[in-house]
Amino acid sequence: MLARVQSCAVLGIDGFAVLVEANVSPGTNKIEVVGLPDAAIKESKERIRAALHNSGFRFPRGNSLVNLAPAGMRKEGSALDLPIAVGLLAASDQVDGALLSEYAIVGELALDGSIRPVAGALAMALDARARGLRGIVLPQANASEAGVVRDIETIPVNTLDEAVSFLGGKLPITPHVTDVRAMFASARHHTPDLNEVKGQAHVKRALTVAAAGGHNILMVGPPGTGKTMLAARLPGILPSMTFEEAIETTRVYSVAANTGRRGSLVVQRPFRSPHHTSTTVSIAGGGQGQAPYPGEVSLAHHGVLFLDELPEFNRAALEVLRQPLEDGQVHIRRANYALTYPSRFMLVVAMNPCPCGCRTDPRRECRCSPAEVQRYMGRLSGPLLDRIDIHVDVPGLRFEELADNQPSGPSSEEVRAQVQAARDRQHARYQDRATCNAHLESRKLRQHCVLNDSAQSILQIALERLGLSARAYDKILRVARTLADLESEEHIAEHHIAEAVQYRSLDLKGE
């Protein structure tokens, strides 16, 4: 007898339909799975055999053939355990398949018949809705993640027996609906506050500008001056995530391994801080095996990617940042697949001014020779620095600043209100919530960044003396546009251009 079960699989961060066809015919008791299954799916035969036995069902007698359609697309992972088991039961007349055509089914089976969570539940739920299915049957642990998808029933199950009883119409299960509002309401509770960082008022100002316009920022200063603390507080002053941004970010985390955030909606902007020994693949994503995975540039989508000790990173790993910084996505091509992951993030980098870190510290003597400093700074490519809008020095703190027990400067909530107001002006101007000043294309940049004669003169002098590139010229205009937005000014003034030029500190030093 032949049975068909609707299911889903994931490629990259997108779900795609899989039709599980199970056929039982007379013959020796064996099972074969075809349709380009990977090793995990081939091993499912033994998991399914034990799960059926321990759940009170019998393994089908005769030859069992399972086809995973479309047969030409590779399927990976253990999410097809449950639909294969249900298909075998339906093909051997052990379950009434009345609802099999209406629900997609996914889940990994344990030997005792319990159902374990799977990766990519959100992408699968979105795919099931796009296909017009009534709902999706999936593990209880994935219900919160998939339950954010509206216009589709999310049916959580804990065991194989529960799934079979529901699909046979014998056990009603209330669909799970995730309370999205409650999740967003609790998003800011554990965010560190900006006023916990002592002093550094001008650096906080630079971070405010960066957050308001979505600009990338480079902080240069001796060790122990608060660069890491400042970077960690940047997500707290960024605007709250929209529902659409949360869905996009959750799709990435849903398919990523070992992130600690799988299983629920991501409502806080990510903050990723990879170690300087990270490889090119871990930064960009992909992998050498059959199963691709998103890298740090995608895990930071709609959030912050922080690279501490920037010159210590592998040069090749830094160069892969160019494409996502420009396009907001990263394209990965390997022998077995070609994928595109989203990667729209704010890049925050920190570095010492020299190998020993003391070159700009007035209290400590620098032991580095000019040649060592030049080699150290030479690890950074010009094209990468051109893609960083704001450069700012982070000096050492005075004793008075360290000893002051009062909050230093405005709180994250106060700064976030300023940032949100500036972003609202940008959204109204560009008629697009996805566009901020940092992502403004060149054609619109000239349209929305018109300078008066005085401001144009200041910018011309700066470019001639510093020898800035065309990209750096555009960066200055974008930062000046953000400065004007923070002051609720429609036109860019001279002092906006002057401050924006000051945020090219490495260019000012001729490095």
PDB file of N, CA, C and O in Angstrom, residues 326-362:
ATOM      1  N   GLU A 326      28.765  45.865   1.919  1.00  0.00           N
ATOM      2  CA  GLU A 326      28.230  46.619   0.791  1.00  0.00           C
ATOM      3  C   GLU A 326      26.803  46.203   0.441  1.00  0.00           C
ATOM      4  O   GLU A 326      25.944  47.041   0.198  1.00  0.00           O
ATOM      5  N   ASP A 327      26.545  44.875   0.419  1.00  0.00           N
ATOM      6  CA  ASP A 327      25.288  44.365  -0.128  1.00  0.00           C
ATOM      7  C   ASP A 327      24.261  43.967   0.918  1.00  0.00           C
ATOM      8  O   ASP A 327      23.087  43.771   0.586  1.00  0.00           O
ATOM      9  N   GLY A 328      24.685  43.772   2.175  1.00  0.00           N
ATOM     10  CA  GLY A 328      23.749  43.306   3.189  1.00  0.00           C
ATOM     11  C   GLY A 328      23.422  41.829   3.082  1.00  0.00           C
ATOM     12  O   GLY A 328      22.466  41.343   3.689  1.00  0.00           O
ATOM     13  N   GLN A 329      24.203  41.096   2.314  1.00  0.00           N
ATOM     14  CA  GLN A 329      24.036  39.655   2.192  1.00  0.00           C
ATOM     15  C   GLN A 329      25.358  39.035   1.757  1.00  0.00           C
ATOM     16  O   GLN A 329      26.234  39.725   1.242  1.00  0.00           O
ATOM     17  N   VAL A 330      25.493  37.744   2.016  1.00  0.00           N
ATOM     18  CA  VAL A 330      26.723  37.048   1.653  1.00  0.00           C
ATOM     19  C   VAL A 330      26.360  35.850   0.794  1.00  0.00           C
ATOM     20  O   VAL A 330      25.445  35.084   1.106  1.00  0.00           O
ATOM     21  N   HIS A 331      27.074  35.720  -0.330  1.00  0.00           N
ATOM     22  CA  HIS A 331      26.834  34.624  -1.266  1.00  0.00           C
ATOM     23  C   HIS A 331      27.909  33.567  -1.062  1.00  0.00           C
ATOM     24  O   HIS A 331      29.101  33.875  -1.085  1.00  0.00           O
ATOM     25  N   ILE A 332      27.476  32.330  -0.884  1.00  0.00           N
ATOM     26  CA  ILE A 332      28.399  31.230  -0.631  1.00  0.00           C
ATOM     27  C   ILE A 332      28.186  30.163  -1.696  1.00  0.00           C
ATOM     28  O   ILE A 332      27.056  29.696  -1.888  1.00  0.00           O
ATOM     29  N   ARG A 333      29.249  29.799  -2.367  1.00  0.00           N
ATOM     30  CA  ARG A 333      29.165  28.766  -3.398  1.00  0.00           C
ATOM     31  C   ARG A 333      30.195  27.682  -3.106  1.00  0.00           C
ATOM     32  O   ARG A 333      31.377  27.960  -2.931  1.00  0.00           O
ATOM     33  N   ARG A 334      29.710  26.469  -3.020  1.00  0.00           N
ATOM     34  CA  ARG A 334      30.565  25.304  -2.847  1.00  0.00           C
ATOM     35  C   ARG A 334      30.233  24.304  -3.949  1.00  0.00           C
ATOM     36  O   ARG A 334      29.350  24.538  -4.772  1.00  0.00           O
ATOM     37  N   ALA A 335      30.920  23.179  -3.953  1.00  0.00           N
ATOM     38  CA  ALA A 335      30.698  22.187  -5.005  1.00  0.00           C
ATOM     39  C   ALA A 335      29.269  21.647  -4.981  1.00  0.00           C
ATOM     40  O   ALA A 335      28.685  21.339  -6.021  1.00  0.00           O
ATOM     41  N   ASN A 336      28.675  21.550  -3.753  1.00  0.00           N
ATOM     42  CA  ASN A 336      27.369  20.915  -3.623  1.00  0.00           C
ATOM     43  C   ASN A 336      26.198  21.887  -3.476  1.00  0.00           C
ATOM     44  O   ASN A 336      25.052  21.471  -3.465  1.00  0.00           O
ATOM     45  N   TYR A 337      26.463  23.163  -3.323  1.00  0.00           N
ATOM     46  CA  TYR A 337      25.367  24.097  -3.107  1.00  0.00           C
ATOM     47  C   TYR A 337      25.809  25.528  -3.370  1.00  0.00           C
ATOM     48  O   TYR A 337      26.999  25.842  -3.407  1.00  0.00           O
ATOM     49  N   ALA A 338      24.818  26.400  -3.571  1.00  0.00           N
ATOM     50  CA  ALA A 338      25.029  27.843  -3.672  1.00  0.00           C
ATOM     51  C   ALA A 338      23.942  28.509  -2.846  1.00  0.00           C
ATOM     52  O   ALA A 338      22.747  28.272  -3.081  1.00  0.00           O
ATOM     53  N   LEU A 339      24.339  29.305  -1.854  1.00  0.00           N
ATOM     54  CA  LEU A 339      23.392  29.881  -0.902  1.00  0.00           C
ATOM     55  C   LEU A 339      23.618  31.380  -0.766  1.00  0.00           C
ATOM     56  O   LEU A 339      24.712  31.879  -1.021  1.00  0.00           O
ATOM     57  N   THR A 340      22.569  32.058  -0.328  1.00  0.00           N
ATOM     58  CA  THR A 340      22.674  33.466   0.029  1.00  0.00           C
ATOM     59  C   THR A 340      22.093  33.641   1.425  1.00  0.00           C
ATOM     60  O   THR A 340      20.932  33.291   1.669  1.00  0.00           O
ATOM     61  N   TYR A 341      22.919  34.151   2.344  1.00  0.00           N
ATOM     62  CA  TYR A 341      22.465  34.426   3.705  1.00  0.00           C
ATOM     63  C   TYR A 341      22.341  35.937   3.894  1.00  0.00           C
ATOM     64  O   TYR A 341      23.164  36.702   3.383  1.00  0.00           O
ATOM     65  N   PRO A 342      21.341  36.399   4.644  1.00  0.00           N
ATOM     66  CA  PRO A 342      21.252  37.834   4.943  1.00  0.00           C
ATOM     67  C   PRO A 342      22.348  38.241   5.915  1.00  0.00           C
ATOM     68  O   PRO A 342      22.738  37.463   6.795  1.00  0.00           O
ATOM     69  N   SER A 343      22.868  39.450   5.782  1.00  0.00           N
ATOM     70  CA  SER A 343      23.960  39.883   6.671  1.00  0.00           C
ATOM     71  C   SER A 343      24.008  41.413   6.737  1.00  0.00           C
ATOM     72  O   SER A 343      25.033  42.015   6.431  1.00  0.00           O
ATOM     73  N   ARG A 344      22.907  42.014   7.124  1.00  0.00           N
ATOM     74  CA  ARG A 344      22.848  43.460   7.301  1.00  0.00           C
ATOM     75  C   ARG A 344      23.126  43.760   8.773  1.00  0.00           C
ATOM     76  O   ARG A 344      22.272  43.546   9.626  1.00  0.00           O
ATOM     77  N   PHE A 345      24.322  44.212   9.088  1.00  0.00           N
ATOM     78  CA  PHE A 345      24.726  44.417  10.474  1.00  0.00           C
ATOM     79  C   PHE A 345      25.520  45.702  10.602  1.00  0.00           C
ATOM     80  O   PHE A 345      25.982  46.275   9.610  1.00  0.00           O
ATOM     81  N   MET A 346      25.679  46.152  11.838  1.00  0.00           N
ATOM     82  CA  MET A 346      26.602  47.244  12.129  1.00  0.00           C
ATOM     83  C   MET A 346      27.937  46.635  12.536  1.00  0.00           C
ATOM     84  O   MET A 346      27.998  45.797  13.432  1.00  0.00           O
ATOM     85  N   LEU A 347      28.997  47.059  11.882  1.00  0.00           N
ATOM     86  CA  LEU A 347      30.333  46.578  12.220  1.00  0.00           C
ATOM     87  C   LEU A 347      30.977  47.523  13.225  1.00  0.00           C
ATOM     88  O   LEU A 347      31.084  48.733  12.980  1.00  0.00           O
ATOM     89  N   VAL A 348      31.385  46.974  14.369  1.00  0.00           N
ATOM     90  CA  VAL A 348      32.101  47.733  15.389  1.00  0.00           C
ATOM     91  C   VAL A 348      33.432  47.041  15.610  1.00  0.00           C
ATOM     92  O   VAL A 348      33.462  45.844  15.929  1.00  0.00           O
ATOM     93  N   VAL A 349      34.526  47.771  15.415  1.00  0.00           N
ATOM     94  CA  VAL A 349      35.854  47.171  15.571  1.00  0.00           C
ATOM     95  C   VAL A 349      36.662  47.994  16.555  1.00  0.00           C
ATOM     96  O   VAL A 349      36.474  49.207  16.690  1.00  0.00           O
ATOM     97  N   ALA A 350      37.550  47.316  17.259  1.00  0.00           N
ATOM     98  CA  ALA A 350      38.410  47.981  18.238  1.00  0.00           C
ATOM     99  C   ALA A 350      39.833  47.487  18.048  1.00  0.00           C
ATOM    100  O   ALA A 350      40.061  46.335  17.659  1.00  0.00           O
ATOM    101  N   MET A 351      40.781  48.371  18.318  1.00  0.00           N
ATOM    102  CA  MET A 351      42.177  48.000  18.158  1.00  0.00           C
ATOM    103  C   MET A 351      43.049  48.900  19.016  1.00  0.00           C
ATOM    104  O   MET A 351      42.635  49.993  19.440  1.00  0.00           O
ATOM    105  N   ASN A 352      44.253  48.412  19.299  1.00  0.00           N
ATOM    106  CA  ASN A 352      45.257  49.222  19.978  1.00  0.00           C
ATOM    107  C   ASN A 352      45.963  50.110  18.956  1.00  0.00           C
ATOM    108  O   ASN A 352      46.006  49.787  17.762  1.00  0.00           O
ATOM    109  N   PRO A 353      46.550  51.209  19.388  1.00  0.00           N
ATOM    110  CA  PRO A 353      47.246  52.089  18.439  1.00  0.00           C
ATOM    111  C   PRO A 353      48.591  51.540  17.978  1.00  0.00           C
ATOM    112  O   PRO A 353      49.176  52.065  17.027  1.00  0.00           O
ATOM    113  N   CYS A 354      49.097  50.504  18.658  1.00  0.00           N
ATOM    114  CA  CYS A 354      50.383  49.900  18.311  1.00  0.00           C
ATOM    115  C   CYS A 354      50.432  48.519  18.941  1.00  0.00           C
ATOM    116  O   CYS A 354      49.558  48.159  19.735  1.00  0.00           O
ATOM    117  N   PRO A 355      51.447  47.706  18.649  1.00  0.00           N
ATOM    118  CA  PRO A 355      51.500  46.358  19.219  1.00  0.00           C
ATOM    119  C   PRO A 355      51.474  46.320  20.745  1.00  0.00           C
ATOM    120  O   PRO A 355      50.823  45.455  21.334  1.00  0.00           O
ATOM    121  N   CYS A 356      52.151  47.250  21.410  1.00  0.00           N
ATOM    122  CA  CYS A 356      52.150  47.244  22.876  1.00  0.00           C
ATOM    123  C   CYS A 356      50.946  47.977  23.447  1.00  0.00           C
ATOM    124  O   CYS A 356      50.614  47.824  24.628  1.00  0.00           O
ATOM    125  N   GLY A 357      50.281  48.781  22.640  1.00  0.00           N
ATOM    126  CA  GLY A 357      49.074  49.464  23.049  1.00  0.00           C
ATOM    127  C   GLY A 357      49.269  50.792  23.753  1.00  0.00           C
ATOM    128  O   GLY A 357      48.302  51.421  24.171  1.00  0.00           O
ATOM    129  N   CYS A 358      50.497  51.272  23.904  1.00  0.00           N
ATOM    130  CA  CYS A 358      50.766  52.453  24.732  1.00  0.00           C
ATOM    131  C   CYS A 358      51.094  53.711  23.935  1.00  0.00           C
ATOM    132  O   CYS A 358      51.436  54.743  24.533  1.00  0.00           O
ATOM    133  N   ARG A 359      51.007  53.659  22.629  1.00  0.00           N
ATOM    134  CA  ARG A 359      51.482  54.791  21.827  1.00  0.00           C
ATOM    135  C   ARG A 359      50.715  56.079  22.110  1.00  0.00           C
ATOM    136  O   ARG A 359      51.285  57.172  22.073  1.00  0.00           O
ATOM    137  N   THR A 360      49.425  55.980  22.398  1.00  0.00           N
ATOM    138  CA  THR A 360      48.629  57.177  22.675  1.00  0.00           C
ATOM    139  C   THR A 360      48.325  57.353  24.155  1.00  0.00           C
ATOM    140  O   THR A 360      47.504  58.198  24.523  1.00  0.00           O
ATOM    141  N   ASP A 361      48.984  56.550  25.005  1.00  0.00           N
ATOM    142  CA  ASP A 361      48.754  56.652  26.458  1.00  0.00           C
ATOM    143  C   ASP A 361      49.828  57.554  27.066  1.00  0.00           C
ATOM    144  O   ASP A 361      51.013  57.194  27.067  1.00  0.00           O
ATOM    145  N   PRO A 362      49.454  58.727  27.602  1.00  0.00           N
ATOM    146  CA  PRO A 362      50.468  59.651  28.131  1.00  0.00           C
ATOM    147  C   PRO A 362      51.142  59.153  29.402  1.00  0.00           C
ATOM    148  O   PRO A 362      52.201  59.658  29.783  1.00  0.00           O
TER     149      PRO A 362
END
